[in-house]
PDB file of C-alpha atoms in Angstrom:
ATOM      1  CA  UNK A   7      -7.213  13.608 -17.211  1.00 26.00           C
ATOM      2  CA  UNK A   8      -4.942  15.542 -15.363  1.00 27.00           C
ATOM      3  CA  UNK A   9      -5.180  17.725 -12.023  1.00 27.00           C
ATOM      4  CA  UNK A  10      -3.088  18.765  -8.833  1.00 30.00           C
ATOM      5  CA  UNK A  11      -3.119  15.866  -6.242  1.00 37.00           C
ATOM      6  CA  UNK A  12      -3.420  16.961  -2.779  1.00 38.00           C
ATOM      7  CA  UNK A  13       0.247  17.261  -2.338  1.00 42.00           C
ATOM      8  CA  UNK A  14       0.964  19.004  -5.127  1.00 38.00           C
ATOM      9  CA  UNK A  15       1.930  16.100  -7.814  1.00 39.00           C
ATOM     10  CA  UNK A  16      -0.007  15.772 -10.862  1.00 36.00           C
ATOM     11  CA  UNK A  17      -3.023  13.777 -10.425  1.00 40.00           C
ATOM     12  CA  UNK A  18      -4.501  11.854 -13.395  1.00 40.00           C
ATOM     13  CA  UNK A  19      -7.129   9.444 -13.780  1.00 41.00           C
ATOM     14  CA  UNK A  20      -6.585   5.480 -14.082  1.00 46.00           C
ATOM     15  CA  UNK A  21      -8.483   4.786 -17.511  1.00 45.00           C
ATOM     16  CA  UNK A  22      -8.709   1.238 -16.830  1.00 48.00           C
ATOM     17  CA  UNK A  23     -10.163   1.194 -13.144  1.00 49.00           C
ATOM     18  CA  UNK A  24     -11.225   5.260 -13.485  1.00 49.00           C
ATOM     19  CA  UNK A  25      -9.024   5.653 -10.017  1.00 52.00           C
ATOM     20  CA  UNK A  26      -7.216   8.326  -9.398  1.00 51.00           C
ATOM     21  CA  UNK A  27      -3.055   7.909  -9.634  1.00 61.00           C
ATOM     22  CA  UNK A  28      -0.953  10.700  -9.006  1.00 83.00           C
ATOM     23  CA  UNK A  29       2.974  11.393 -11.652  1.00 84.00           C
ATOM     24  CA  UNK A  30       5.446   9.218  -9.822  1.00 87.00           C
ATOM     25  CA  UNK A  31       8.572  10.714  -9.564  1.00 88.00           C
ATOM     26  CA  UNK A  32      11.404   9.038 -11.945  1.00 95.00           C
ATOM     27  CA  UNK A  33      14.710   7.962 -10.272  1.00 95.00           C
ATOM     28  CA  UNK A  34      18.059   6.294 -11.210  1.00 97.00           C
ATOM     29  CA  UNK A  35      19.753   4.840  -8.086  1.00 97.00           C
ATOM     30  CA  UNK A  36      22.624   2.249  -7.899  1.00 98.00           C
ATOM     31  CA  UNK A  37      21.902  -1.061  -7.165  1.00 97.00           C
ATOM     32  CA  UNK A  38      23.585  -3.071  -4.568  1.00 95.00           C
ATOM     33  CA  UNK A  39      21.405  -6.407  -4.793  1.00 94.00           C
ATOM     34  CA  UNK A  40      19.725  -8.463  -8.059  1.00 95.00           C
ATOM     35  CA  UNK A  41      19.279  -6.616 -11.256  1.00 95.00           C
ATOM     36  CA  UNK A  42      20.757  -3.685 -13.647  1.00 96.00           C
ATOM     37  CA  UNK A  43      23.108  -1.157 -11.769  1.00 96.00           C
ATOM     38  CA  UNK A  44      22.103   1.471 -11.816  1.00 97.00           C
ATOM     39  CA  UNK A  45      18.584   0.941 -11.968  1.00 97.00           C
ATOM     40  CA  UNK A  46      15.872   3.184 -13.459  1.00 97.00           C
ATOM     41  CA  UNK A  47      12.603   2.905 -12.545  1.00 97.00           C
ATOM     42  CA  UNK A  48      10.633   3.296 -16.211  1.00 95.00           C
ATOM     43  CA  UNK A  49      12.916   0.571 -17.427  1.00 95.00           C
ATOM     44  CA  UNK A  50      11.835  -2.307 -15.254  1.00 96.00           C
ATOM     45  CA  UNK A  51      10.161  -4.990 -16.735  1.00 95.00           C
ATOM     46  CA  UNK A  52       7.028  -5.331 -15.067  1.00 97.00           C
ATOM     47  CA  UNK A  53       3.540  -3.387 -15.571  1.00 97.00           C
ATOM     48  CA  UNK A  54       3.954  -2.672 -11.874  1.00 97.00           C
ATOM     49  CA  UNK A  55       6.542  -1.795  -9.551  1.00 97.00           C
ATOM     50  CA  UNK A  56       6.387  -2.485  -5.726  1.00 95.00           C
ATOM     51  CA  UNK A  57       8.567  -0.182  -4.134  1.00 96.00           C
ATOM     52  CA  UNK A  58       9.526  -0.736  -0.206  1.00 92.00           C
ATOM     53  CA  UNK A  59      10.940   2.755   1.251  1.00 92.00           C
ATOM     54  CA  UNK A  60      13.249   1.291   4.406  1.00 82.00           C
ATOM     55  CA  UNK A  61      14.273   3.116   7.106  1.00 64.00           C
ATOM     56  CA  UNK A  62      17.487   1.883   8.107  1.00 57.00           C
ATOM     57  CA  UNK A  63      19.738  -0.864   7.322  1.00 53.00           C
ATOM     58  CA  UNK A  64      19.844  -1.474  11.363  1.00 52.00           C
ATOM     59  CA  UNK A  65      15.950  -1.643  11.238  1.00 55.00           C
ATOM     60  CA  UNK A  66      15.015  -5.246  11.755  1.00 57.00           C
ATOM     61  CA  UNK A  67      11.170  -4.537  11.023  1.00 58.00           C
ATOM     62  CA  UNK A  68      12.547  -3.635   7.269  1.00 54.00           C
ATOM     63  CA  UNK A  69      14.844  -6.763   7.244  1.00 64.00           C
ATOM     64  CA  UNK A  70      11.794  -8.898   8.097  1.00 64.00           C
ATOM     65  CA  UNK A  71       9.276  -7.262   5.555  1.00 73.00           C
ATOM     66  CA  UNK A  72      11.827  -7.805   2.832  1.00 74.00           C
ATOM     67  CA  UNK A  73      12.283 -11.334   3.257  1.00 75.00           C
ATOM     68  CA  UNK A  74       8.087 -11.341   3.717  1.00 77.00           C
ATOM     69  CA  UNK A  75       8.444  -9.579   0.514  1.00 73.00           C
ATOM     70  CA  UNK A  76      11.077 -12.074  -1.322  1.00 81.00           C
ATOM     71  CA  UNK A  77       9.041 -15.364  -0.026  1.00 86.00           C
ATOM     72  CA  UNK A  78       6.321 -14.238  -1.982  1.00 89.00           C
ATOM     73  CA  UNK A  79       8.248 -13.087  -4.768  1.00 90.00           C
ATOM     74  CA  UNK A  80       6.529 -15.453  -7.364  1.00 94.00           C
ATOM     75  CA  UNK A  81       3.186 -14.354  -6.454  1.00 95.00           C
ATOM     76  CA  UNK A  82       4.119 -10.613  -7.594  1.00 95.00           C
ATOM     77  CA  UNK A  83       6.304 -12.200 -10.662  1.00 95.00           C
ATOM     78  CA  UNK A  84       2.391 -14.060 -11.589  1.00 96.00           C
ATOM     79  CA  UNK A  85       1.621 -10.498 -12.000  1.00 96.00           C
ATOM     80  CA  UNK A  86       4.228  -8.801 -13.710  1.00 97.00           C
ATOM     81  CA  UNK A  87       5.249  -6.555 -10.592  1.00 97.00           C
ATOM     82  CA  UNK A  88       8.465  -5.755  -9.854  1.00 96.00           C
ATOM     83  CA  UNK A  89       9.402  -5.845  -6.229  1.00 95.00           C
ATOM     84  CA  UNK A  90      12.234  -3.047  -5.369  1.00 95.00           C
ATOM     85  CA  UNK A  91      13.952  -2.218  -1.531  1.00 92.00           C
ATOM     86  CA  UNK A  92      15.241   1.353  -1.346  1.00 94.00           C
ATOM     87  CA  UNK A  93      17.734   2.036   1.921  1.00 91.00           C
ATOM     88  CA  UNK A  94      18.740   5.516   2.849  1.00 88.00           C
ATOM     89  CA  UNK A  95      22.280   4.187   2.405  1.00 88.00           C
ATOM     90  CA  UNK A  96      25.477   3.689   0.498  1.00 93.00           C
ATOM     91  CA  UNK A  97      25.675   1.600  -2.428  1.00 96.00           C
ATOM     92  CA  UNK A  98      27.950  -0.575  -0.039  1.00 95.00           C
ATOM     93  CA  UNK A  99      25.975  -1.142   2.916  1.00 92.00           C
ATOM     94  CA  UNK A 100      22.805  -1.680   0.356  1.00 92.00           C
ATOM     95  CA  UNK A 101      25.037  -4.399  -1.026  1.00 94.00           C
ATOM     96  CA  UNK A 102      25.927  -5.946   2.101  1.00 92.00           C
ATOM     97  CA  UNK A 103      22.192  -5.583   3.421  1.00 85.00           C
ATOM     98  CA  UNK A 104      21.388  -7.667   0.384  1.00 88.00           C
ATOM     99  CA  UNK A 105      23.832 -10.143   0.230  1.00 90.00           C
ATOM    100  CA  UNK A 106      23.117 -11.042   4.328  1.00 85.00           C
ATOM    101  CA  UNK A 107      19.817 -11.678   3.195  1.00 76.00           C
ATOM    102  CA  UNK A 108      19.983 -13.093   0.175  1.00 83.00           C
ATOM    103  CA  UNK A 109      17.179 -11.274  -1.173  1.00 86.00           C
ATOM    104  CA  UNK A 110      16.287 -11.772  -4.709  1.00 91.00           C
ATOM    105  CA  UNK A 111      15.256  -8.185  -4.543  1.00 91.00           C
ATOM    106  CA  UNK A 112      16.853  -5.073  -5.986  1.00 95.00           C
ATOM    107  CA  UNK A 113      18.128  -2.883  -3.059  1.00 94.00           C
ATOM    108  CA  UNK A 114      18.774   0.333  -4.227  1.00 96.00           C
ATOM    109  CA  UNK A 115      21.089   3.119  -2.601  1.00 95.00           C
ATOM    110  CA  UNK A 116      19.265   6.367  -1.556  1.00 95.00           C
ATOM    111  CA  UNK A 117      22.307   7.710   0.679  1.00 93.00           C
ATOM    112  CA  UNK A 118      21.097  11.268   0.808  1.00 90.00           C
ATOM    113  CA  UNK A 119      17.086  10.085   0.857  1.00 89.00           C
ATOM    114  CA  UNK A 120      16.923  12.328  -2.062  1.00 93.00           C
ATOM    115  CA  UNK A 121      14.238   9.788  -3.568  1.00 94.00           C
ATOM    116  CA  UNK A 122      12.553   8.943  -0.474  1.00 89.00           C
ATOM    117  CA  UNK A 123      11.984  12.728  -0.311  1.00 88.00           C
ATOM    118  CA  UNK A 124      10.182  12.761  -3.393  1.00 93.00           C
ATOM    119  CA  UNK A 125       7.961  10.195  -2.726  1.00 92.00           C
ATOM    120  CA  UNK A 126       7.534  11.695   0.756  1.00 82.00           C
ATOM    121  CA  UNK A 127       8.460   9.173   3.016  1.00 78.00           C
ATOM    122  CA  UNK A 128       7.141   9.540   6.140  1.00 65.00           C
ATOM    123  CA  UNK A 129       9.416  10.958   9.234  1.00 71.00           C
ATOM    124  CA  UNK A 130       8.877  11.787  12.841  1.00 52.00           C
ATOM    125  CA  UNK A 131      10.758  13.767  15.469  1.00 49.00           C
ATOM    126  CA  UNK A 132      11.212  16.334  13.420  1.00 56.00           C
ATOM    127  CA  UNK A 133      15.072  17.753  12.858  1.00 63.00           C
ATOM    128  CA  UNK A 134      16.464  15.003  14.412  1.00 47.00           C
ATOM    129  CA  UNK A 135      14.316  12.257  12.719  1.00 50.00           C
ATOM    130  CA  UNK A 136      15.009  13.707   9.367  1.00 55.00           C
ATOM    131  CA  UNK A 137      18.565  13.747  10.994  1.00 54.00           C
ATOM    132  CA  UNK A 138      18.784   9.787  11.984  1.00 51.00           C
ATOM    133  CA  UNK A 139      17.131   7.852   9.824  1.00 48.00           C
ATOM    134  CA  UNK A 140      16.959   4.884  12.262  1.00 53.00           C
ATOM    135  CA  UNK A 141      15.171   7.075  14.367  1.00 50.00           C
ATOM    136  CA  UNK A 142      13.011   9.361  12.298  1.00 50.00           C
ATOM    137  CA  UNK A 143      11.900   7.670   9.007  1.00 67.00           C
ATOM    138  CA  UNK A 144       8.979   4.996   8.721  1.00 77.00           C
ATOM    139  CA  UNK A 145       8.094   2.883   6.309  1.00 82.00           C
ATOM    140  CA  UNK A 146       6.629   3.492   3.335  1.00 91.00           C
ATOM    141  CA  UNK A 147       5.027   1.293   0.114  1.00 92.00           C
ATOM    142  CA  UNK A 148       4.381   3.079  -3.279  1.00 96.00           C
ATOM    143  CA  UNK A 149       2.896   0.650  -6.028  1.00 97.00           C
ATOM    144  CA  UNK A 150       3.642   2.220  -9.249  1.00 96.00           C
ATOM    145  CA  UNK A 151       2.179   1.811 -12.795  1.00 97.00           C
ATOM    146  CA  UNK A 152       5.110   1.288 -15.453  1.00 96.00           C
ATOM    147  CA  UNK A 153       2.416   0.643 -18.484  1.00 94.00           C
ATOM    148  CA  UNK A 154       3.216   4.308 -20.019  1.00 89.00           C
ATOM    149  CA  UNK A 155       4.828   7.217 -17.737  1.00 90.00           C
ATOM    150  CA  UNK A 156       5.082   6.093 -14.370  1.00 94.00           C
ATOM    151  CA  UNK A 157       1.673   6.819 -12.451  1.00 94.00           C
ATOM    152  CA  UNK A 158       1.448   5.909  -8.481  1.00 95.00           C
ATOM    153  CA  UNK A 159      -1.554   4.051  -8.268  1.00 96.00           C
ATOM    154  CA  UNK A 160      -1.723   3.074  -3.828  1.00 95.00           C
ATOM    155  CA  UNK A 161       0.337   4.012  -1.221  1.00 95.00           C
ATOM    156  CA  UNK A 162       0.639   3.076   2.354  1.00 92.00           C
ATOM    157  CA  UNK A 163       2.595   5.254   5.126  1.00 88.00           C
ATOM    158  CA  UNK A 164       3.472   3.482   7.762  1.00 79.00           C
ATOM    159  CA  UNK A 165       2.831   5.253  11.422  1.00 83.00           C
ATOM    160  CA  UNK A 166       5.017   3.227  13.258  1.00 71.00           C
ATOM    161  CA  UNK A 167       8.346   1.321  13.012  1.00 66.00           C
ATOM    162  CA  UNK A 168       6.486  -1.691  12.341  1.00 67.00           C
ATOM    163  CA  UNK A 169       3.800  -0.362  10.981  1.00 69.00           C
ATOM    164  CA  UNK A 170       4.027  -2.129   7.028  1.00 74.00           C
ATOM    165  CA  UNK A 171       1.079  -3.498   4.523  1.00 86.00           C
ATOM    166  CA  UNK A 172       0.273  -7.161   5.067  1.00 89.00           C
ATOM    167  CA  UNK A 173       1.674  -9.374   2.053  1.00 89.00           C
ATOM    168  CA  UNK A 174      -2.401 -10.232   0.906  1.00 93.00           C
ATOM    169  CA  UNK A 175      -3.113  -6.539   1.148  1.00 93.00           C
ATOM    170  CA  UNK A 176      -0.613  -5.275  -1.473  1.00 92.00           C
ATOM    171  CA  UNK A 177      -1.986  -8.089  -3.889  1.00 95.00           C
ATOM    172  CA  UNK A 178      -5.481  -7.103  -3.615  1.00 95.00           C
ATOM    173  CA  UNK A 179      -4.089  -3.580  -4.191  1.00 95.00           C
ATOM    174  CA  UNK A 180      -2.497  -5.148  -7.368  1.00 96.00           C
ATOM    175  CA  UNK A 181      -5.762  -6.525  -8.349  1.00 95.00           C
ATOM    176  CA  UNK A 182      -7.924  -3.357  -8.879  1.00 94.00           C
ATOM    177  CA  UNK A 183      -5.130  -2.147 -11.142  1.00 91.00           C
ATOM    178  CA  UNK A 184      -4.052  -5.145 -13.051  1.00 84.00           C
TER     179      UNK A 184
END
């Protein structure tokens, strides 16, 4: 079943769990860390996609949620979820972000945050935090259903800088849609 979501994306219903999951938006962005470059999101191979909207490549709250994210990397692996940073950057500083971490993620390059628009990523300070994406943008977390068009199933918006899901909360989250 499908219906307008509250922000205007089509809203269908999960048939599995009967919850509600709203179109995600498809995307093709280069790829500056692990994986195919570009990358497409349909074509991932995983039932689920995890996908960590950053604010910054400066940001050290993003730098330490990734590695959170790539320490438990085999725990979303278990479950056939793809984990996936997106910067508002260059394919060249998402490379470089990557390869100082040594994240076994895929860091994707959003440069003009045309994707993070899409999926609504969060800003403050209006002009000038849509400006300065240090300043303005906060996180956000969009777990996405691969298993026929790409459906977002949960999303979390962070409110602050800091302000991301705990590791055991996305999992659960997982859970009621595995």
């Amino acid at each position: 079943m499908t219906k307008a979501g509250t922000d205007g994306r089509p809203e269908a219903t999960d048939e599995s769990s009967g919850a509600p999951t709203t179109a995600a938006a498809e995307f093709t962005l280069q790829n500056g860390g692990p994986g195919p470059d570009p990358l497409t999101l349909s074509e991932l191979d995983a039932v689920m996609a995890v996908l960590l909207f950053h604010r910054d490549h400066f940001s050290g709250n993003c730098r330490r949620q990734a590695l959170r994210m790539a320490r438990q990397l085999d725990a979303f692996r278990a479950r056939d979820v793809a984990v996936v940073s997106v910067l508002p950057e260059s394919k060249a500083r998402a490379a470089a972000w990557a390869e100082a971490r040594e994240t076994p993620l895929p860091t994707l390059a959003d440069p003009d945050g045309e994707v993070a628009d899409m999926y609504d990523q969060p800003t403050r300070f209006g002009r000038l935090g849509r400006r300065i994406d240090l300043i303005g943008r906060l996180p956000l977390v969009v777990l996405v259903d691969l298993r026929d068009d790409p459906a977002e199933l949960w999303r979390y918006a962070g409110e602050s800088a800091a302000d991301w899901p705990d590791i055991d909360v996305l999992l659960r989250e997982v859970e009621k849609f595995a």
